[in-house]
XYZ file of C-alpha atoms in Angstrom:
757
model
C -0.048 0.188 -0.005
C 2.563 2.385 1.081
C 3.894 2.135 -2.729
C 0.748 3.623 -4.389
C 0.157 6.053 -1.258
C -3.780 5.466 -0.383
C -3.192 5.055 3.204
C -0.984 6.087 5.778
C 0.663 3.405 7.904
C -2.187 4.541 10.806
C -4.120 2.895 7.527
C -5.678 6.916 7.175
C -7.134 8.609 4.004
C -4.531 10.120 2.155
C -4.753 14.041 2.430
C -6.891 15.784 -0.733
C -9.789 16.064 -0.089
C -11.965 17.242 -2.431
C -11.332 18.907 -5.952
C -13.225 22.016 -7.176
C -13.499 22.725 -10.678
C -14.752 25.817 -12.597
C -15.805 26.058 -16.398
C -16.220 28.937 -18.367
C -16.616 28.289 -22.355
C -16.418 31.908 -24.210
C -16.860 30.274 -27.909
C -14.543 27.356 -28.225
C -11.559 28.738 -25.121
C -12.272 26.863 -22.161
C -10.745 28.163 -18.792
C -10.676 25.995 -15.945
C -10.035 26.747 -12.930
C -9.674 23.852 -10.409
C -9.390 24.232 -6.481
C -7.745 20.901 -4.725
C -8.354 20.841 -0.910
C -5.230 19.475 1.372
C -5.988 18.421 5.065
C -2.658 17.247 7.082
C -4.950 15.154 9.748
C -1.382 12.594 10.561
C 1.088 14.033 13.427
C 3.613 14.486 11.142
C 4.295 17.512 8.854
C 3.822 15.361 5.786
C 4.349 16.500 1.826
C 1.868 14.720 -0.287
C 2.949 14.344 -4.021
C -0.331 14.191 -6.545
C -0.051 13.218 -10.364
C -2.702 14.109 -12.091
C -3.351 14.009 -16.301
C -4.430 17.880 -17.893
C -5.419 18.383 -21.929
C -2.124 17.721 -23.653
C -2.333 21.537 -25.138
C -3.705 22.950 -21.886
C -1.709 26.779 -21.304
C -1.614 26.325 -17.290
C -1.463 30.045 -16.606
C -1.884 30.453 -12.604
C -0.798 28.398 -9.791
C -1.497 30.036 -5.607
C -1.962 27.815 -2.481
C -3.979 29.049 0.295
C -2.758 28.202 3.612
C -5.279 29.636 6.276
C -5.403 32.782 5.888
C -2.370 33.725 3.521
C -2.360 33.163 -0.319
C 0.845 32.566 -2.108
C 1.438 32.689 -5.630
C 3.845 30.624 -7.539
C 5.839 32.092 -9.832
C 7.420 30.429 -13.056
C 11.280 29.261 -12.999
C 13.263 27.438 -14.866
C 12.450 23.990 -13.460
C 16.119 22.817 -11.874
C 16.021 26.600 -10.329
C 12.582 25.532 -9.380
C 13.353 22.431 -7.493
C 16.148 23.312 -5.586
C 13.941 26.677 -4.288
C 11.564 24.090 -3.264
C 13.814 20.929 -1.933
C 16.107 24.346 -0.282
C 12.410 25.794 1.368
C 11.552 22.047 2.893
C 14.464 21.515 4.473
C 14.521 24.700 6.122
C 11.091 24.014 7.066
C 9.502 26.380 4.888
C 5.957 25.622 3.886
C 6.748 24.656 -0.347
C 4.696 23.920 -3.445
C 5.776 22.863 -7.373
C 4.089 22.362 -10.023
C 5.791 20.906 -13.131
C 5.180 19.494 -16.738
C 6.414 15.650 -17.289
C 9.076 15.716 -19.594
C 8.025 12.534 -21.492
C 4.331 13.309 -22.001
C 3.114 17.004 -21.852
C -0.095 16.079 -20.701
C 0.827 15.006 -16.834
C 1.787 17.115 -14.360
C 3.069 16.785 -10.261
C 1.757 18.482 -8.028
C 3.807 18.534 -4.910
C 2.520 20.004 -1.341
C 5.636 19.619 1.110
C 5.667 20.451 4.648
C 2.088 20.490 5.596
C 2.226 20.954 9.306
C -0.212 18.054 11.745
C -3.833 19.225 11.461
C -3.049 22.413 9.052
C -5.463 22.433 5.646
C -4.410 23.788 2.075
C -6.107 24.628 -0.968
C -4.360 25.256 -4.437
C -5.410 26.743 -7.426
C -4.292 25.785 -10.540
C -5.319 27.712 -14.165
C -5.254 26.675 -17.403
C -7.136 27.399 -20.793
C -7.819 25.410 -23.664
C -9.175 25.563 -27.284
C -12.350 23.175 -27.639
C -11.646 20.565 -30.294
C -14.444 19.689 -33.047
C -15.889 16.385 -32.489
C -16.885 14.167 -36.365
C -20.711 15.924 -35.636
C -19.204 19.255 -35.564
C -19.810 19.465 -31.822
C -16.932 20.829 -29.474
C -15.588 18.813 -26.868
C -14.420 19.615 -23.057
C -13.181 16.714 -21.269
C -11.861 16.994 -17.869
C -10.211 14.027 -17.655
C -9.909 12.269 -13.825
C -8.226 8.749 -15.258
C -4.887 8.652 -16.159
C -4.240 5.366 -17.063
C -0.660 3.972 -15.859
C 1.483 4.559 -18.826
C 4.051 1.784 -20.603
C 6.665 2.917 -20.223
C 9.689 0.814 -22.821
C 12.255 -1.616 -21.692
C 16.079 0.526 -20.988
C 14.439 3.904 -20.508
C 13.449 6.047 -17.110
C 11.315 8.636 -17.265
C 12.099 11.649 -13.804
C 8.055 11.789 -13.101
C 6.687 8.215 -12.183
C 3.051 7.946 -12.564
C 1.823 5.911 -8.756
C 0.421 2.412 -8.525
C -3.598 3.136 -9.047
C -6.313 2.218 -6.793
C -10.095 0.826 -7.486
C -12.144 3.464 -7.654
C -14.251 3.020 -4.902
C -11.614 3.729 -2.844
C -10.536 7.350 -3.992
C -11.280 9.762 -1.165
C -11.820 12.346 -2.933
C -15.037 14.418 -4.449
C -15.163 16.762 -7.433
C -17.447 19.477 -7.400
C -18.191 20.824 -11.256
C -19.799 23.444 -12.632
C -19.714 25.565 -16.560
C -20.388 28.364 -18.273
C -21.123 28.846 -21.828
C -21.532 32.560 -23.510
C -21.078 32.629 -26.857
C -22.072 35.548 -29.024
C -23.416 33.062 -31.599
C -27.035 30.746 -30.907
C -26.397 27.271 -29.736
C -28.738 25.440 -31.864
C -30.067 25.485 -35.785
C -33.623 26.223 -34.461
C -33.181 29.258 -32.289
C -33.022 32.768 -32.349
C -31.736 33.260 -29.282
C -28.284 34.917 -30.578
C -26.224 34.839 -27.490
C -25.866 32.016 -25.454
C -25.403 32.553 -21.752
C -25.846 28.831 -19.965
C -25.060 27.400 -16.674
C -24.523 23.414 -15.519
C -23.593 22.247 -12.053
C -22.681 17.868 -11.176
C -24.976 16.876 -7.895
C -22.719 17.127 -4.851
C -20.900 14.459 -3.699
C -19.756 13.342 -7.189
C -16.604 11.089 -6.535
C -14.431 12.073 -9.281
C -13.854 8.580 -10.660
C -14.723 8.906 -14.352
C -14.048 11.443 -16.576
C -16.552 14.687 -17.358
C -17.348 15.114 -20.503
C -18.862 18.187 -22.014
C -20.478 18.340 -25.975
C -21.687 22.108 -27.008
C -23.038 22.770 -30.009
C -23.050 25.967 -32.068
C -25.497 27.354 -35.006
C -23.015 28.024 -37.763
C -19.827 26.284 -35.844
C -18.587 26.284 -39.679
C -17.922 30.662 -39.521
C -13.911 31.843 -39.804
C -13.244 34.418 -36.874
C -10.947 36.441 -35.504
C -10.422 37.676 -32.186
C -7.977 40.735 -31.242
C -6.604 40.538 -27.605
C -5.182 44.021 -26.101
C -1.061 43.266 -24.755
C -0.465 43.662 -21.555
C 0.000 46.736 -19.615
C 2.986 46.814 -18.221
C 4.742 44.100 -20.223
C 7.376 45.969 -22.796
C 6.163 46.664 -26.656
C 7.662 44.440 -29.001
C 7.439 41.480 -26.370
C 4.097 38.602 -27.075
C 3.075 40.174 -23.463
C 2.983 43.700 -24.742
C 1.807 43.631 -28.732
C -1.299 43.042 -29.262
C -2.030 38.703 -30.244
C -4.572 37.628 -32.960
C -6.040 34.489 -33.077
C -7.474 32.750 -36.390
C -9.742 30.200 -36.778
C -10.506 29.422 -39.867
C -12.490 26.758 -41.595
C -12.316 26.035 -45.216
C -14.600 25.002 -47.620
C -14.169 22.542 -50.477
C -16.240 22.685 -53.853
C -18.494 20.349 -53.964
C -17.079 18.618 -57.238
C -13.671 17.769 -56.035
C -15.159 16.274 -52.298
C -17.881 14.193 -54.201
C -15.450 12.144 -55.412
C -13.156 9.068 -53.295
C -10.011 8.739 -54.649
C -9.490 5.315 -56.210
C -5.390 4.906 -54.823
C -3.033 5.113 -51.561
C -1.178 2.669 -49.258
C -3.835 2.476 -46.324
C -1.571 0.590 -43.080
C -3.454 0.192 -40.423
C -1.867 0.015 -36.817
C -3.753 -2.257 -33.724
C -3.190 -1.209 -30.097
C -2.986 -5.210 -29.054
C -2.193 -4.032 -25.137
C -3.939 -5.993 -21.969
C -5.687 -2.957 -21.836
C -7.170 -2.899 -24.983
C -9.282 -5.836 -23.509
C -11.242 -3.297 -21.137
C -15.206 -2.843 -21.995
C -14.605 -5.131 -25.438
C -12.075 -1.996 -26.801
C -11.020 -5.009 -29.342
C -13.794 -6.197 -30.309
C -15.303 -2.783 -31.057
C -11.623 -2.294 -32.712
C -12.474 -5.601 -35.004
C -15.544 -4.748 -35.985
C -14.305 -0.830 -37.011
C -11.112 -2.636 -39.089
C -14.285 -5.154 -41.248
C -15.887 -1.594 -42.428
C -12.364 -0.031 -43.364
C -11.366 -3.337 -45.236
C -14.816 -3.572 -46.958
C -14.712 0.488 -47.955
C -11.317 0.199 -48.883
C -11.395 0.969 -52.827
C -9.771 -0.986 -55.765
C -6.431 -0.574 -56.778
C -5.507 0.826 -53.374
C -2.556 -1.426 -50.948
C -3.274 -2.102 -47.668
C -1.816 -3.640 -44.114
C -2.292 -4.210 -41.046
C -0.062 -4.153 -38.051
C -0.523 -4.807 -34.504
C 1.300 -3.937 -31.044
C 2.011 -4.876 -27.967
C 4.817 -5.609 -26.189
C 5.974 -6.593 -29.321
C 4.591 -6.459 -33.086
C 2.894 -8.117 -35.828
C 2.055 -7.280 -39.593
C -0.548 -9.321 -41.852
C 1.798 -9.246 -44.986
C 5.530 -8.817 -45.132
C 4.618 -5.218 -46.801
C 1.580 -3.659 -48.188
C -0.854 -5.883 -50.873
C -2.770 -4.638 -53.655
C -6.434 -4.585 -52.343
C -8.484 -8.056 -53.537
C -10.803 -10.137 -52.481
C -8.042 -12.539 -51.650
C -5.967 -10.421 -49.886
C -9.255 -8.606 -47.936
C -10.176 -12.107 -46.676
C -6.876 -13.245 -45.579
C -6.935 -10.201 -43.469
C -10.285 -10.462 -42.204
C -9.921 -13.936 -41.025
C -6.595 -12.787 -39.076
C -7.800 -9.856 -37.513
C -11.312 -11.949 -36.571
C -8.579 -13.902 -34.219
C -7.109 -10.522 -33.183
C -7.004 -10.053 -29.195
C -5.923 -8.058 -26.262
C -2.888 -10.479 -25.373
C 0.401 -9.171 -26.594
C 1.522 -7.592 -23.126
C 2.992 -3.215 -22.929
C 2.313 -0.756 -25.098
C 5.854 -0.334 -27.527
C 4.531 1.752 -29.989
C 7.413 2.715 -31.624
C 9.115 -0.228 -32.977
C 6.215 -0.521 -35.371
C 6.090 2.852 -36.509
C 10.030 2.280 -37.331
C 9.343 -0.320 -39.249
C 6.206 0.622 -40.844
C 8.101 4.124 -41.980
C 11.205 2.148 -43.088
C 9.091 0.446 -45.942
C 9.632 2.269 -49.264
C 6.485 4.045 -50.270
C 4.661 2.829 -53.101
C 4.917 4.893 -56.174
C 1.613 6.981 -56.433
C 0.147 5.266 -54.059
C -0.471 8.285 -50.762
C 0.005 6.880 -47.686
C -2.429 6.983 -45.116
C -1.406 5.676 -41.831
C -4.128 4.751 -39.110
C -3.571 4.383 -35.606
C -6.214 3.136 -32.586
C -4.558 2.927 -29.090
C -5.748 3.509 -25.779
C -2.784 5.913 -25.411
C -1.686 4.371 -22.427
C 2.796 5.010 -23.242
C 5.454 6.800 -21.261
C 7.433 7.724 -24.295
C 4.691 9.792 -26.201
C 7.158 12.720 -27.180
C 9.009 10.293 -28.964
C 6.744 8.718 -30.577
C 5.296 12.333 -32.133
C 9.295 12.894 -32.754
C 8.867 10.025 -35.218
C 5.983 10.703 -36.405
C 7.208 14.554 -37.265
C 9.916 13.373 -38.879
C 7.925 11.698 -41.785
C 5.776 13.499 -41.880
C 7.060 13.747 -45.523
C 6.167 10.655 -46.572
C 2.728 10.312 -45.096
C -0.822 11.528 -42.990
C -1.381 10.012 -39.462
C -4.627 9.539 -38.176
C -5.294 8.826 -34.855
C -7.780 7.102 -32.547
C -7.956 7.437 -28.365
C -9.868 4.514 -27.259
C -11.724 4.637 -23.661
C -10.706 6.655 -20.596
C -7.992 7.602 -19.415
C -6.066 7.883 -23.918
C -3.711 10.574 -23.880
C -4.830 13.751 -25.888
C -0.872 14.635 -25.680
C -0.279 11.222 -28.098
C -3.841 11.250 -29.818
C -3.767 14.603 -30.650
C 0.319 14.737 -31.547
C 0.348 12.016 -33.792
C -2.364 13.967 -35.881
C -1.408 17.289 -36.003
C 2.569 16.354 -36.902
C 1.152 13.638 -39.307
C -0.509 15.510 -41.448
C -3.809 14.031 -40.366
C -7.063 14.118 -38.313
C -7.604 13.436 -34.650
C -10.582 11.309 -33.110
C -11.677 10.413 -29.484
C -14.133 7.149 -28.697
C -14.918 7.407 -25.117
C -18.118 5.853 -22.865
C -20.901 5.108 -25.137
C -19.598 6.383 -28.298
C -19.340 4.109 -31.157
C -15.699 3.430 -33.084
C -17.057 3.161 -36.581
C -18.599 6.233 -36.810
C -15.248 8.579 -36.320
C -13.365 6.351 -37.533
C -14.970 6.044 -41.471
C -15.751 10.288 -41.198
C -11.427 9.775 -40.833
C -11.181 7.937 -43.933
C -13.066 9.830 -45.952
C -11.055 12.300 -45.269
C -7.911 10.154 -46.304
C -10.098 9.462 -49.857
C -10.009 13.305 -50.202
C -7.218 14.472 -52.656
C -4.508 15.566 -50.501
C -4.237 20.139 -49.769
C -0.793 20.651 -50.999
C 1.266 23.972 -51.484
C -0.851 25.233 -48.425
C 0.623 29.212 -47.640
C -1.077 32.214 -44.906
C -0.622 36.045 -46.640
C -1.187 38.985 -44.445
C -2.625 41.890 -45.132
C -2.640 44.665 -43.065
C -2.616 48.239 -41.953
C 0.335 50.315 -43.231
C 2.340 50.441 -39.920
C 1.352 47.356 -38.365
C 3.278 43.622 -39.187
C 3.000 40.426 -37.921
C 4.676 37.661 -36.314
C 3.614 34.556 -37.118
C 4.188 31.622 -33.877
C 2.042 28.770 -35.108
C 4.005 26.209 -37.068
C 2.710 26.220 -40.819
C -0.013 24.824 -41.324
C 0.332 21.022 -43.163
C -3.196 19.855 -43.596
C -6.240 21.092 -44.374
C -9.660 18.988 -44.472
C -13.459 19.971 -45.141
C -15.033 22.056 -42.198
C -12.284 21.189 -40.133
C -10.855 24.178 -38.016
C -7.250 25.494 -38.219
C -6.011 27.963 -36.018
C -3.842 30.440 -36.142
C -1.990 32.713 -33.520
C 0.099 35.383 -34.512
C 1.712 39.047 -33.087
C 0.738 42.144 -34.690
C 3.621 44.551 -33.721
C 3.181 48.923 -34.522
C 0.796 51.706 -34.097
C -2.454 48.608 -33.781
C -3.982 50.747 -30.833
C -3.333 54.016 -33.022
C -4.855 53.170 -36.507
C -8.517 54.006 -36.988
C -11.693 51.854 -35.725
C -12.578 51.047 -38.536
C -8.566 49.789 -39.550
C -9.129 45.978 -40.920
C -6.542 43.440 -41.529
C -7.475 40.634 -43.949
C -5.411 36.716 -43.769
C -5.517 34.429 -47.338
C -5.441 30.834 -47.098
C -3.574 30.160 -50.231
C -3.874 25.639 -51.333
C -4.132 23.397 -54.108
C -6.504 21.126 -54.368
C -6.957 18.161 -57.065
C -4.713 20.113 -59.115
C -7.140 23.433 -58.818
C -5.407 26.713 -57.145
C -8.201 27.872 -54.246
C -8.003 30.451 -51.188
C -10.234 31.196 -48.427
C -10.474 34.811 -46.623
C -10.799 36.273 -44.015
C -11.361 39.760 -43.219
C -11.016 40.876 -39.427
C -10.805 43.955 -37.181
C -8.285 45.183 -35.714
C -9.965 46.638 -32.652
C -8.965 44.349 -29.600
C -11.443 42.733 -28.555
C -13.085 43.190 -24.354
C -12.826 40.993 -21.524
C -10.578 38.521 -22.982
C -8.288 39.020 -20.399
C -4.598 37.828 -21.414
C -6.615 34.341 -22.372
C -5.540 34.832 -26.294
C -1.648 35.232 -25.667
C -1.449 32.088 -23.284
C -2.797 29.924 -26.093
C -0.443 31.890 -28.000
C 2.086 31.245 -25.662
C 1.241 27.911 -25.278
C 1.719 26.932 -29.268
C 5.165 28.921 -29.873
C 6.169 26.652 -26.401
C 5.147 23.377 -28.778
C 6.592 24.427 -31.567
C 10.211 25.079 -29.684
C 10.032 22.725 -27.495
C 9.250 19.862 -30.812
C 12.749 22.065 -32.245
C 14.705 21.962 -29.613
C 14.198 17.468 -29.167
C 14.850 17.140 -32.633
C 18.196 19.342 -32.315
C 19.178 17.224 -28.477
C 22.616 16.031 -29.017
C 23.656 19.247 -30.794
C 25.912 21.629 -28.579
C 22.631 24.493 -28.777
C 21.201 25.684 -25.911
C 19.632 28.455 -27.737
C 16.193 26.987 -27.631
C 15.883 25.965 -24.734
C 16.386 29.154 -23.628
C 14.193 30.645 -25.765
C 11.341 28.663 -24.471
C 12.569 29.148 -20.818
C 11.748 33.373 -21.679
C 8.278 32.616 -23.387
C 7.322 30.674 -20.626
C 8.814 33.065 -17.847
C 6.984 36.087 -19.832
C 3.947 34.757 -20.025
C 3.416 32.898 -17.655
C 2.870 30.040 -19.434
C 4.164 26.608 -18.425
C 6.757 24.575 -20.268
C 8.693 21.499 -20.088
C 12.358 23.472 -18.900
C 10.339 25.285 -16.025
C 8.112 24.402 -13.233
C 5.884 27.070 -10.856
C 7.135 27.027 -7.369
C 5.610 28.990 -4.377
C 7.563 29.278 -1.307
C 5.245 30.802 2.264
C 8.061 32.740 3.579
C 5.961 34.517 6.100
C 7.215 34.653 9.643
C 5.782 32.127 11.000
C 7.942 28.955 13.241
C 9.715 26.697 10.969
C 7.680 23.458 10.656
C 9.124 20.538 13.411
C 9.536 16.890 12.510
C 10.880 14.284 9.577
C 8.573 14.644 6.602
C 6.312 12.313 5.447
C 6.257 11.788 1.877
C 2.526 10.501 0.600
C 1.414 10.021 -3.516
C -2.292 10.568 -3.498
C -4.142 8.170 -6.238
C -5.392 9.233 -9.346
C -8.044 7.042 -9.924
C -7.907 4.180 -12.569
C -10.288 1.837 -15.196
C -11.501 -1.124 -12.949
C -11.092 -4.485 -13.947
C -14.600 -5.760 -16.884
C -16.303 -5.915 -13.144
C -16.301 -2.203 -12.863
C -18.216 1.043 -13.046
C -17.715 2.295 -16.959
C -18.452 5.343 -17.159
C -20.271 8.479 -17.019
C -20.679 10.648 -19.770
C -21.779 14.791 -19.654
C -23.853 16.078 -22.677
C -25.004 19.664 -22.004
C -27.587 19.726 -25.397
C -29.527 23.133 -26.142
C -32.349 21.803 -28.820
C -33.609 19.271 -31.305
C -31.168 18.720 -33.854
C -27.629 19.007 -32.097
C -26.997 15.791 -31.679
C -28.629 12.452 -32.231
C -27.168 10.798 -29.795
C -28.675 13.009 -26.864
C -31.854 13.484 -25.517
C -33.358 16.665 -25.673
C -34.849 19.533 -23.357
C -37.413 21.756 -25.138
C -40.233 23.416 -24.109
C -41.624 26.213 -26.699
C -38.497 28.444 -27.555
C -37.008 28.377 -23.913
C -34.116 27.270 -23.409
C -33.435 24.047 -20.895
C -30.473 22.291 -20.172
C -30.244 18.207 -19.780
C -27.151 16.867 -18.321
C -27.610 12.850 -19.254
C -25.629 11.000 -16.852
C -25.545 7.688 -18.633
C -24.107 4.856 -15.750
C -23.053 1.538 -16.750
C -23.103 -0.440 -13.596
C -21.392 -2.878 -12.423
C -21.941 -6.727 -14.197
C -19.988 -9.436 -15.412
C -17.398 -10.308 -18.723
C -19.550 -9.663 -21.497
C -21.210 -11.924 -23.294
C -20.326 -13.314 -26.720
C -22.952 -11.431 -28.502
C -24.738 -12.399 -32.107
C -23.739 -10.654 -34.755
C -24.679 -6.769 -35.234
C -27.049 -7.295 -38.731
C -25.349 -4.246 -40.177
C -21.590 -5.923 -39.854
C -22.838 -9.181 -40.361
C -24.365 -7.975 -44.369
C -20.989 -5.846 -44.683
C -19.424 -9.207 -44.007
C -20.951 -10.772 -46.997
C -19.042 -8.319 -49.399
C -16.895 -8.709 -52.016
C -13.499 -6.557 -52.005
C -15.548 -5.438 -55.625
C -18.003 -3.954 -53.899
C -21.158 -6.469 -55.122
C -22.844 -8.772 -53.145
C -23.299 -13.065 -53.595
C -26.789 -14.120 -53.866
C -26.958 -16.713 -51.645
C -28.218 -18.553 -48.158
C -26.488 -15.717 -46.576
C -27.094 -13.030 -47.448
C -30.828 -14.324 -47.264
C -30.839 -14.525 -43.863
C -28.963 -11.444 -43.282
C -32.205 -9.586 -44.664
C -34.248 -11.266 -42.349
C -35.397 -13.808 -45.674
C -35.762 -16.812 -46.724
C -33.325 -18.713 -49.881
C -36.790 -18.811 -51.875
C -38.202 -15.123 -51.236
C -35.341 -13.925 -52.000
C -35.065 -15.938 -56.058
C -38.064 -15.846 -56.923
C -38.363 -12.161 -57.022
C -36.115 -11.733 -59.663
C -36.002 -10.872 -62.424
C -35.349 -13.490 -65.112
C -32.795 -11.293 -67.282
C -31.115 -10.111 -64.393
C -27.425 -11.113 -62.858
C -27.671 -12.560 -59.907
C -25.246 -10.665 -58.126
C -26.745 -7.389 -59.460
C -29.941 -8.483 -57.577
C -28.146 -9.362 -54.456
C -25.956 -5.663 -54.614
C -29.236 -4.152 -55.137
C -31.007 -5.432 -52.328
C -28.408 -4.857 -49.759
C -28.172 -0.883 -51.245
C -32.432 -1.230 -50.468
C -32.052 -2.586 -46.819
C -28.965 -0.590 -46.256
C -31.398 2.280 -47.177
C -34.000 1.204 -45.360
C -32.893 -0.479 -41.491
C -29.482 1.058 -41.335
C -29.772 4.998 -42.310
C -28.868 6.190 -38.998
C -25.876 4.308 -39.450
C -25.245 5.891 -42.797
C -22.194 7.328 -41.455
C -20.468 3.545 -40.783
C -21.595 2.573 -44.540
C -21.678 5.112 -47.190
C -17.988 4.495 -48.067
C -18.674 0.732 -49.264
C -22.739 1.783 -50.436
C -20.809 3.537 -52.800
C -18.736 0.835 -53.825
C -21.294 -0.790 -54.336
C -22.831 1.705 -56.963
C -19.747 2.072 -58.883
C -20.072 -1.321 -59.280
C -23.517 -1.519 -59.961
C -22.445 0.877 -63.208
C -20.053 -0.945 -64.241
C -22.195 -3.776 -64.772
C -24.798 -1.751 -66.950
C -27.166 -3.243 -65.888
C -30.980 -3.385 -67.320
C -33.787 -3.351 -65.672
C -32.835 -1.720 -62.409
C -35.955 0.365 -62.019
C -37.940 -2.860 -62.136
C -35.451 -4.397 -59.880
C -35.305 -1.581 -57.061
C -39.605 -2.217 -57.491
C -39.019 -5.509 -56.540
C -36.789 -5.224 -53.762
C -38.854 -2.302 -52.470
C -41.558 -5.533 -52.454
C -39.628 -7.755 -50.993
C -38.224 -6.690 -47.871
C -41.237 -4.148 -47.182
C -39.271 -0.479 -47.946
C -39.757 2.560 -50.200
C -36.778 3.525 -50.827
C -36.127 5.484 -54.679
C -33.589 4.786 -56.677
C -32.230 8.047 -57.165
C -31.423 7.537 -53.336
C -29.454 4.541 -54.023
C -27.090 6.230 -56.285
C -28.566 4.569 -59.017
């Protein structure tokens, strides 16, 4: 028990009593204030160590401690200097607090609370800002991570920040108080006439912080480009990041429909599946197998593919990527059906290195799909490898289940020019993965450039890394520092940013005109997000240069971090109570405070909170709307404890999909008839004599999909398009009559044009 710090030698609880979280969402930016309340119930001075997760791209910008009536505000200092000051304070009996970011993963933080006297209480206040991620259904997602899964550390590596052993949810001794406020100048539903939204929501009292808290927000006109100019800090020197105005651009490129409706018929698709032991929880591996079935059925003829799986070691189905055909698809599916969560740890670096060592196939752009629950300890090393190879592929990443590292999942996609998705709680994996496949099949956007048109006397310094990927309807963020007479220019003064790119051989551009007048009431939120963006870029650059005798990048990171008050891997927050009180007496006892872990198959699974505002916003949510008034519905979905899932019959949709051939057609046989809920005689009796059996079978399958599974269209749309292409290539006669006969057989009323015929 001592190794995880759950109980003292006297079997008393750890000192963290409660966590209070206040969330404020303004448009697509969230400000989060967490207050951690400690109490030392022991008879000795105490040092508590709390390792906890935060969003990987969060800008931690404030840290303070209150002891009694005394508040101590922490400063950002170079990490080694901060650690030495902390140690010195403890050795002299002073109270001290140290907050530092993991050197391996930017989504893990360690908080040390030192020399807390017997019977003393302390409140730690932590503030961070973060951009809300855009989901597949255009919702904005905020996640307050509670679960920090033990990170798998590859053999032969060490990390300075140790994640404590995890404990059962029922034994986590602290509770969560959570409140959220959402405000935006745009309405939050497609049907609402309210121009400004201001909503509040709270969790019920006494909630145990043993599962992620997830908030989904749906705005009307979610794809509207925006720009926010924020004035510099009055006390900061002009010409510096904090002293000058900063602009945040949110761009949502819209591509021509003619281009978007076309689907590539080439590409090398490499699927990398996590088969570590943790993937066995909540049947994640089963969901991943079903997803691979849909993916393999949706691939275009003429492409190449391979499937890798990994744990402590890795495997691949083929020695190298093979051409997609009926034979190779069947061989791959046979292997996929036997895959289990049985390969041990999570060594993702080695299979990635092997994939990148394979020569690219001419005229077949490489697309990498990574599925993992994100429990690795060498996050930055993995992301660095993906960035190094970003010129030869696109990487699409999927974080599965509670505790998936946002730093890993977002980092893979960002540096690999792809798209990231998170699958948690009751989410189905398939629609999110198929959206990413649609992105991968879209023509790649190349030759991306950003130009600025600003009034005379105003110059711009772009703080964000260059945009390397654009996808239809997906947000791209740009932060830039504006230097010069920004405030002195006319109130009506405007700037303009132009994003130029080439899509399917056609040059295109999107423009956004914006006012240079600083926004009100934003504080320094935009500056802090911009500082975090710059820090992350510099940290990546420093990692690539590591080994060279160049301290310039590290020095720049420390300078930006200290100036902006935003954490980095090279800095830490340090607070020391230097009051006149007496030194704390007695030997110091160190305690690790547990974070909750996911339980085994008999665990309470996942609590999921959805903020819904009006009908039509999200098909997965329950709605509450009376007249034109706003109502908030907080849905708390809870999977009760139970035994391991029993084998259940295959989903009817997946059963039908499994019968499709690689070419896109179906074969008229008893298995197809059974999946349609009919006998072989019923299916064959209504077939027109002049019609090919495969044409009839394929039309029946399409009618069944449109008639009975239209709500899951995101999952089967691509394989249906392949079926339609196959039918067109057959130049079949009597299609209209076949559709009518199919509707009569299946009891549907699907029109021929709806089928795409």
